[in-house]
């Protein structure tokens, strides 16, 4: 049977392909319309995404929402997803501290991203951060080298690589933070223009 996003979401909810499902609350699948021309890919759900079941609803999501607004892009017009669909964390007291997914977890979870992309067939995809870029490229890439210009991902998928919104949250210096934020907004604007969105 042909994949649909609803079918994929239901299947992914039962995914046990890597051990990350054991400690996570639930699979956090992508969100948005199958007709979206632009797909944004992040790393993995964080604490709040894990609890709510929705991508980019926590602090990184707030940065993304603001940047989308400043870029003139409506969030509901794009499809937002992650390279890895379960929250990976280390327990520290009552807190759950984000832990970076490894190459094996990224590779195993790529099936879901690949199937989302096959259903949506977007005009353009934005890899936000190294994990998303690695998943889409099938190898590790240096974000700084590729950032901000159109590239071809495997299978002739047009897109670009930019930073992850949580990188912007971690920049301590106000001026650098503002400059990097403007570059992120410019990358989103370029992506929307190239997507014809
Ligand atoms: N960071 C991500 O990469 N994805 C989310 O959904 C939330 C935070």
PDB file of C-alpha atoms and ligand atoms in Angstrom:
ATOM      1  CA  UNK A   1       0.000   0.000   0.000  1.00  0.00           C
ATOM      2  CA  UNK A   2       1.204   3.536  -0.777  1.00  0.00           C
ATOM      3  CA  UNK A   3       2.573   5.497   2.186  1.00  0.00           C
ATOM      4  CA  UNK A   4       0.658   8.471   3.560  1.00  0.00           C
ATOM      5  CA  UNK A   5       1.809  10.686   6.423  1.00  0.00           C
ATOM      6  CA  UNK A   6      -0.950   9.286   8.662  1.00  0.00           C
ATOM      7  CA  UNK A   7       0.123   5.733   7.907  1.00  0.00           C
ATOM      8  CA  UNK A   8       3.801   6.553   8.470  1.00  0.00           C
ATOM      9  CA  UNK A   9       3.018   8.307  11.744  1.00  0.00           C
ATOM     10  CA  UNK A  10       1.097   5.247  12.991  1.00  0.00           C
ATOM     11  CA  UNK A  11       3.905   2.912  11.957  1.00  0.00           C
ATOM     12  CA  UNK A  12       6.625   5.124  13.464  1.00  0.00           C
ATOM     13  CA  UNK A  13       4.714   5.231  16.764  1.00  0.00           C
ATOM     14  CA  UNK A  14       5.561   1.530  17.159  1.00  0.00           C
ATOM     15  CA  UNK A  15       9.210   1.826  16.100  1.00  0.00           C
ATOM     16  CA  UNK A  16      11.697  -0.268  18.090  1.00  0.00           C
ATOM     17  CA  UNK A  17      14.452  -0.244  15.472  1.00  0.00           C
ATOM     18  CA  UNK A  18      17.019   1.238  17.886  1.00  0.00           C
ATOM     19  CA  UNK A  19      17.110   1.336  21.707  1.00  0.00           C
ATOM     20  CA  UNK A  20      16.034   5.010  21.983  1.00  0.00           C
ATOM     21  CA  UNK A  21      12.346   4.062  22.181  1.00  0.00           C
ATOM     22  CA  UNK A  22      12.947   2.397  25.566  1.00  0.00           C
ATOM     23  CA  UNK A  23      13.408   5.586  27.592  1.00  0.00           C
ATOM     24  CA  UNK A  24      11.503   8.091  25.468  1.00  0.00           C
ATOM     25  CA  UNK A  25       7.838   8.833  26.141  1.00  0.00           C
ATOM     26  CA  UNK A  26       6.780   8.495  22.518  1.00  0.00           C
ATOM     27  CA  UNK A  27       7.819   8.823  18.893  1.00  0.00           C
ATOM     28  CA  UNK A  28       7.754  12.474  17.836  1.00  0.00           C
ATOM     29  CA  UNK A  29       6.798  12.418  14.183  1.00  0.00           C
ATOM     30  CA  UNK A  30       6.915  15.329  11.735  1.00  0.00           C
ATOM     31  CA  UNK A  31       4.126  17.882  11.515  1.00  0.00           C
ATOM     32  CA  UNK A  32       2.670  19.773   8.572  1.00  0.00           C
ATOM     33  CA  UNK A  33       0.957  19.271   5.250  1.00  0.00           C
ATOM     34  CA  UNK A  34       1.891  16.586   2.729  1.00  0.00           C
ATOM     35  CA  UNK A  35       1.619  19.369   0.130  1.00  0.00           C
ATOM     36  CA  UNK A  36       4.345  21.510   1.776  1.00  0.00           C
ATOM     37  CA  UNK A  37       6.958  22.790  -0.689  1.00  0.00           C
ATOM     38  CA  UNK A  38       9.470  23.329   2.103  1.00  0.00           C
ATOM     39  CA  UNK A  39      10.592  20.761   4.707  1.00  0.00           C
ATOM     40  CA  UNK A  40      12.644  21.776   7.777  1.00  0.00           C
ATOM     41  CA  UNK A  41      14.632  19.030   9.488  1.00  0.00           C
ATOM     42  CA  UNK A  42      15.995  19.311  13.039  1.00  0.00           C
ATOM     43  CA  UNK A  43      18.028  16.913  15.161  1.00  0.00           C
ATOM     44  CA  UNK A  44      15.760  15.070  17.597  1.00  0.00           C
ATOM     45  CA  UNK A  45      12.901  15.944  19.961  1.00  0.00           C
ATOM     46  CA  UNK A  46      13.847  17.621  23.221  1.00  0.00           C
ATOM     47  CA  UNK A  47      12.241  17.265  26.636  1.00  0.00           C
ATOM     48  CA  UNK A  48       9.071  19.223  25.814  1.00  0.00           C
ATOM     49  CA  UNK A  49       8.671  17.641  22.398  1.00  0.00           C
ATOM     50  CA  UNK A  50       8.989  14.188  23.984  1.00  0.00           C
ATOM     51  CA  UNK A  51       6.171  14.991  26.412  1.00  0.00           C
ATOM     52  CA  UNK A  52       3.864  16.714  23.925  1.00  0.00           C
ATOM     53  CA  UNK A  53       4.545  14.463  20.924  1.00  0.00           C
ATOM     54  CA  UNK A  54       5.100  17.489  18.650  1.00  0.00           C
ATOM     55  CA  UNK A  55       8.345  18.717  17.058  1.00  0.00           C
ATOM     56  CA  UNK A  56       9.875  22.078  17.961  1.00  0.00           C
ATOM     57  CA  UNK A  57       7.516  23.204  20.735  1.00  0.00           C
ATOM     58  CA  UNK A  58      10.211  23.928  23.366  1.00  0.00           C
ATOM     59  CA  UNK A  59      12.891  26.655  23.560  1.00  0.00           C
ATOM     60  CA  UNK A  60      14.449  25.783  20.163  1.00  0.00           C
ATOM     61  CA  UNK A  61      10.937  25.800  18.707  1.00  0.00           C
ATOM     62  CA  UNK A  62      10.370  29.321  20.030  1.00  0.00           C
ATOM     63  CA  UNK A  63      13.523  30.490  18.208  1.00  0.00           C
ATOM     64  CA  UNK A  64      12.410  28.688  15.065  1.00  0.00           C
ATOM     65  CA  UNK A  65       8.917  30.220  15.222  1.00  0.00           C
ATOM     66  CA  UNK A  66      10.335  33.726  15.654  1.00  0.00           C
ATOM     67  CA  UNK A  67      12.802  33.228  12.789  1.00  0.00           C
ATOM     68  CA  UNK A  68      10.074  31.853  10.517  1.00  0.00           C
ATOM     69  CA  UNK A  69       7.930  34.894  11.345  1.00  0.00           C
ATOM     70  CA  UNK A  70      10.839  37.267  10.649  1.00  0.00           C
ATOM     71  CA  UNK A  71      11.483  35.440   7.364  1.00  0.00           C
ATOM     72  CA  UNK A  72       7.829  35.899   6.370  1.00  0.00           C
ATOM     73  CA  UNK A  73       7.117  32.165   6.432  1.00  0.00           C
ATOM     74  CA  UNK A  74       3.988  30.740   8.038  1.00  0.00           C
ATOM     75  CA  UNK A  75       4.875  27.700  10.145  1.00  0.00           C
ATOM     76  CA  UNK A  76       1.741  25.907   9.025  1.00  0.00           C
ATOM     77  CA  UNK A  77       2.855  26.200   5.388  1.00  0.00           C
ATOM     78  CA  UNK A  78       5.993  24.119   6.009  1.00  0.00           C
ATOM     79  CA  UNK A  79       6.581  20.550   7.190  1.00  0.00           C
ATOM     80  CA  UNK A  80       8.739  20.362  10.332  1.00  0.00           C
ATOM     81  CA  UNK A  81      10.431  17.146  11.361  1.00  0.00           C
ATOM     82  CA  UNK A  82      13.554  15.657  12.923  1.00  0.00           C
ATOM     83  CA  UNK A  83      16.346  13.338  11.787  1.00  0.00           C
ATOM     84  CA  UNK A  84      15.809  11.182  14.895  1.00  0.00           C
ATOM     85  CA  UNK A  85      12.282  10.626  16.184  1.00  0.00           C
ATOM     86  CA  UNK A  86      12.912   9.688  19.828  1.00  0.00           C
ATOM     87  CA  UNK A  87      14.361  11.872  22.606  1.00  0.00           C
ATOM     88  CA  UNK A  88      17.830  10.716  23.665  1.00  0.00           C
ATOM     89  CA  UNK A  89      18.815  11.922  27.099  1.00  0.00           C
ATOM     90  CA  UNK A  90      20.823  11.289  30.252  1.00  0.00           C
ATOM     91  CA  UNK A  91      18.874  11.432  33.520  1.00  0.00           C
ATOM     92  CA  UNK A  92      20.392  13.946  35.955  1.00  0.00           C
ATOM     93  CA  UNK A  93      18.366  14.083  39.149  1.00  0.00           C
ATOM     94  CA  UNK A  94      14.866  15.069  38.083  1.00  0.00           C
ATOM     95  CA  UNK A  95      16.107  16.545  34.808  1.00  0.00           C
ATOM     96  CA  UNK A  96      16.619  14.855  31.467  1.00  0.00           C
ATOM     97  CA  UNK A  97      19.682  16.212  29.700  1.00  0.00           C
ATOM     98  CA  UNK A  98      19.762  16.118  25.893  1.00  0.00           C
ATOM     99  CA  UNK A  99      22.278  13.665  24.511  1.00  0.00           C
ATOM    100  CA  UNK A 100      23.417  13.772  20.874  1.00  0.00           C
ATOM    101  CA  UNK A 101      22.263  10.869  18.703  1.00  0.00           C
ATOM    102  CA  UNK A 102      25.121   8.753  17.346  1.00  0.00           C
ATOM    103  CA  UNK A 103      25.793   7.771  13.720  1.00  0.00           C
ATOM    104  CA  UNK A 104      24.047   4.398  14.108  1.00  0.00           C
ATOM    105  CA  UNK A 105      20.882   5.953  15.574  1.00  0.00           C
ATOM    106  CA  UNK A 106      20.822   8.592  12.831  1.00  0.00           C
ATOM    107  CA  UNK A 107      21.220   5.931  10.157  1.00  0.00           C
ATOM    108  CA  UNK A 108      18.548   3.613  11.562  1.00  0.00           C
ATOM    109  CA  UNK A 109      16.066   6.465  11.961  1.00  0.00           C
ATOM    110  CA  UNK A 110      16.752   7.754   8.446  1.00  0.00           C
ATOM    111  CA  UNK A 111      14.095   5.365   7.109  1.00  0.00           C
ATOM    112  CA  UNK A 112      11.365   7.582   8.587  1.00  0.00           C
ATOM    113  CA  UNK A 113      12.787  10.799   7.209  1.00  0.00           C
ATOM    114  CA  UNK A 114      13.294   9.180   3.804  1.00  0.00           C
ATOM    115  CA  UNK A 115       9.691   7.989   3.784  1.00  0.00           C
ATOM    116  CA  UNK A 116       8.359  11.387   4.888  1.00  0.00           C
ATOM    117  CA  UNK A 117      10.351  12.980   2.074  1.00  0.00           C
ATOM    118  CA  UNK A 118       9.050  10.422  -0.429  1.00  0.00           C
ATOM    119  CA  UNK A 119       5.424  11.208   0.493  1.00  0.00           C
ATOM    120  CA  UNK A 120       5.870  14.981   0.530  1.00  0.00           C
ATOM    121  CA  UNK A 121       8.337  15.286  -2.379  1.00  0.00           C
ATOM    122  CA  UNK A 122       9.173  18.850  -1.320  1.00  0.00           C
ATOM    123  CA  UNK A 123      10.701  21.404  -3.679  1.00  0.00           C
ATOM    124  CA  UNK A 124      13.330  22.218  -1.060  1.00  0.00           C
ATOM    125  CA  UNK A 125      14.622  20.915   2.282  1.00  0.00           C
ATOM    126  CA  UNK A 126      16.495  22.729   5.044  1.00  0.00           C
ATOM    127  CA  UNK A 127      18.863  20.704   7.229  1.00  0.00           C
ATOM    128  CA  UNK A 128      19.120  22.556  10.539  1.00  0.00           C
ATOM    129  CA  UNK A 129      22.378  21.494  12.163  1.00  0.00           C
ATOM    130  CA  UNK A 130      24.898  18.694  11.768  1.00  0.00           C
ATOM    131  CA  UNK A 131      22.615  15.766  12.631  1.00  0.00           C
ATOM    132  CA  UNK A 132      19.990  16.727  10.050  1.00  0.00           C
ATOM    133  CA  UNK A 133      22.713  17.308   7.456  1.00  0.00           C
ATOM    134  CA  UNK A 134      24.288  13.933   8.264  1.00  0.00           C
ATOM    135  CA  UNK A 135      20.965  12.135   7.932  1.00  0.00           C
ATOM    136  CA  UNK A 136      20.133  13.770   4.606  1.00  0.00           C
ATOM    137  CA  UNK A 137      23.658  13.449   3.165  1.00  0.00           C
ATOM    138  CA  UNK A 138      24.316   9.937   4.452  1.00  0.00           C
ATOM    139  CA  UNK A 139      27.674  11.061   5.846  1.00  0.00           C
ATOM    140  CA  UNK A 140      29.071  13.579   8.318  1.00  0.00           C
ATOM    141  CA  UNK A 141      29.331  17.111   6.960  1.00  0.00           C
ATOM    142  CA  UNK A 142      30.778  20.387   8.216  1.00  0.00           C
ATOM    143  CA  UNK A 143      27.807  22.760   8.543  1.00  0.00           C
ATOM    144  CA  UNK A 144      30.067  25.821   8.275  1.00  0.00           C
ATOM    145  CA  UNK A 145      31.395  24.730   4.874  1.00  0.00           C
ATOM    146  CA  UNK A 146      28.000  24.085   3.261  1.00  0.00           C
ATOM    147  CA  UNK A 147      25.889  26.625   5.038  1.00  0.00           C
ATOM    148  CA  UNK A 148      23.561  29.069   3.331  1.00  0.00           C
ATOM    149  CA  UNK A 149      23.701  28.036  -0.329  1.00  0.00           C
ATOM    150  CA  UNK A 150      21.724  25.654  -2.481  1.00  0.00           C
ATOM    151  CA  UNK A 151      23.098  22.118  -2.602  1.00  0.00           C
ATOM    152  CA  UNK A 152      21.869  18.805  -3.962  1.00  0.00           C
ATOM    153  CA  UNK A 153      21.292  16.105  -1.402  1.00  0.00           C
ATOM    154  CA  UNK A 154      21.287  12.466  -2.594  1.00  0.00           C
ATOM    155  CA  UNK A 155      18.478  11.545  -4.970  1.00  0.00           C
ATOM    156  CA  UNK A 156      18.562  15.037  -6.462  1.00  0.00           C
ATOM    157  CA  UNK A 157      16.813  16.624  -3.500  1.00  0.00           C
ATOM    158  CA  UNK A 158      17.427  20.379  -3.561  1.00  0.00           C
ATOM    159  CA  UNK A 159      18.081  22.044  -0.243  1.00  0.00           C
ATOM    160  CA  UNK A 160      20.436  23.891   2.022  1.00  0.00           C
ATOM    161  CA  UNK A 161      22.215  23.421   5.324  1.00  0.00           C
ATOM    162  CA  UNK A 162      21.981  25.955   8.121  1.00  0.00           C
ATOM    163  CA  UNK A 163      22.581  26.033  11.859  1.00  0.00           C
ATOM    164  CA  UNK A 164      20.253  24.474  14.422  1.00  0.00           C
ATOM    165  CA  UNK A 165      18.076  26.994  16.319  1.00  0.00           C
ATOM    166  CA  UNK A 166      19.426  25.729  19.655  1.00  0.00           C
ATOM    167  CA  UNK A 167      22.915  26.831  18.552  1.00  0.00           C
ATOM    168  CA  UNK A 168      21.547  30.385  18.579  1.00  0.00           C
ATOM    169  CA  UNK A 169      20.298  29.904  22.146  1.00  0.00           C
ATOM    170  CA  UNK A 170      23.790  28.951  23.299  1.00  0.00           C
ATOM    171  CA  UNK A 171      25.680  31.987  21.933  1.00  0.00           C
ATOM    172  CA  UNK A 172      26.554  34.081  25.014  1.00  0.00           C
ATOM    173  CA  UNK A 173      27.599  37.315  23.321  1.00  0.00           C
ATOM    174  CA  UNK A 174      24.601  39.525  22.399  1.00  0.00           C
ATOM    175  CA  UNK A 175      26.056  40.947  19.213  1.00  0.00           C
ATOM    176  CA  UNK A 176      27.190  37.577  17.851  1.00  0.00           C
ATOM    177  CA  UNK A 177      23.817  36.117  18.778  1.00  0.00           C
ATOM    178  CA  UNK A 178      21.966  38.854  16.875  1.00  0.00           C
ATOM    179  CA  UNK A 179      24.278  38.486  13.852  1.00  0.00           C
ATOM    180  CA  UNK A 180      23.891  34.690  13.767  1.00  0.00           C
ATOM    181  CA  UNK A 181      20.130  35.008  14.156  1.00  0.00           C
ATOM    182  CA  UNK A 182      19.970  37.345  11.151  1.00  0.00           C
ATOM    183  CA  UNK A 183      21.979  34.816   9.099  1.00  0.00           C
ATOM    184  CA  UNK A 184      19.577  32.062  10.133  1.00  0.00           C
ATOM    185  CA  UNK A 185      16.571  34.172   9.073  1.00  0.00           C
ATOM    186  CA  UNK A 186      18.318  34.923   5.750  1.00  0.00           C
ATOM    187  CA  UNK A 187      18.873  31.177   5.195  1.00  0.00           C
ATOM    188  CA  UNK A 188      15.174  30.498   5.804  1.00  0.00           C
ATOM    189  CA  UNK A 189      14.207  33.311   3.433  1.00  0.00           C
ATOM    190  CA  UNK A 190      16.503  31.937   0.730  1.00  0.00           C
ATOM    191  CA  UNK A 191      15.052  28.442   1.231  1.00  0.00           C
ATOM    192  CA  UNK A 192      11.471  29.740   0.925  1.00  0.00           C
ATOM    193  CA  UNK A 193      12.372  31.641  -2.249  1.00  0.00           C
ATOM    194  CA  UNK A 194      14.109  28.625  -3.800  1.00  0.00           C
ATOM    195  CA  UNK A 195      11.190  26.394  -2.781  1.00  0.00           C
ATOM    196  CA  UNK A 196       8.782  28.762  -4.506  1.00  0.00           C
ATOM    197  CA  UNK A 197       6.872  28.701  -1.199  1.00  0.00           C
TER     198      UNK A 197
HETATM  199  N1  LIG B   1      15.461  20.298  18.717  1.00  0.00           N
HETATM  200  C1  LIG B   1      15.243  19.588  17.583  1.00  0.00           C
HETATM  201  O1  LIG B   1      16.156  19.323  16.803  1.00  0.00           O
HETATM  202  N2  LIG B   1      14.009  19.186  17.341  1.00  0.00           N
HETATM  203  C2  LIG B   1      12.987  19.438  18.119  1.00  0.00           C
HETATM  204  O2  LIG B   1      11.878  19.011  17.800  1.00  0.00           O
HETATM  205  C3  LIG B   1      13.232  20.186  19.290  1.00  0.00           C
HETATM  206  C4  LIG B   1      14.473  20.605  19.577  1.00  0.00           C
END
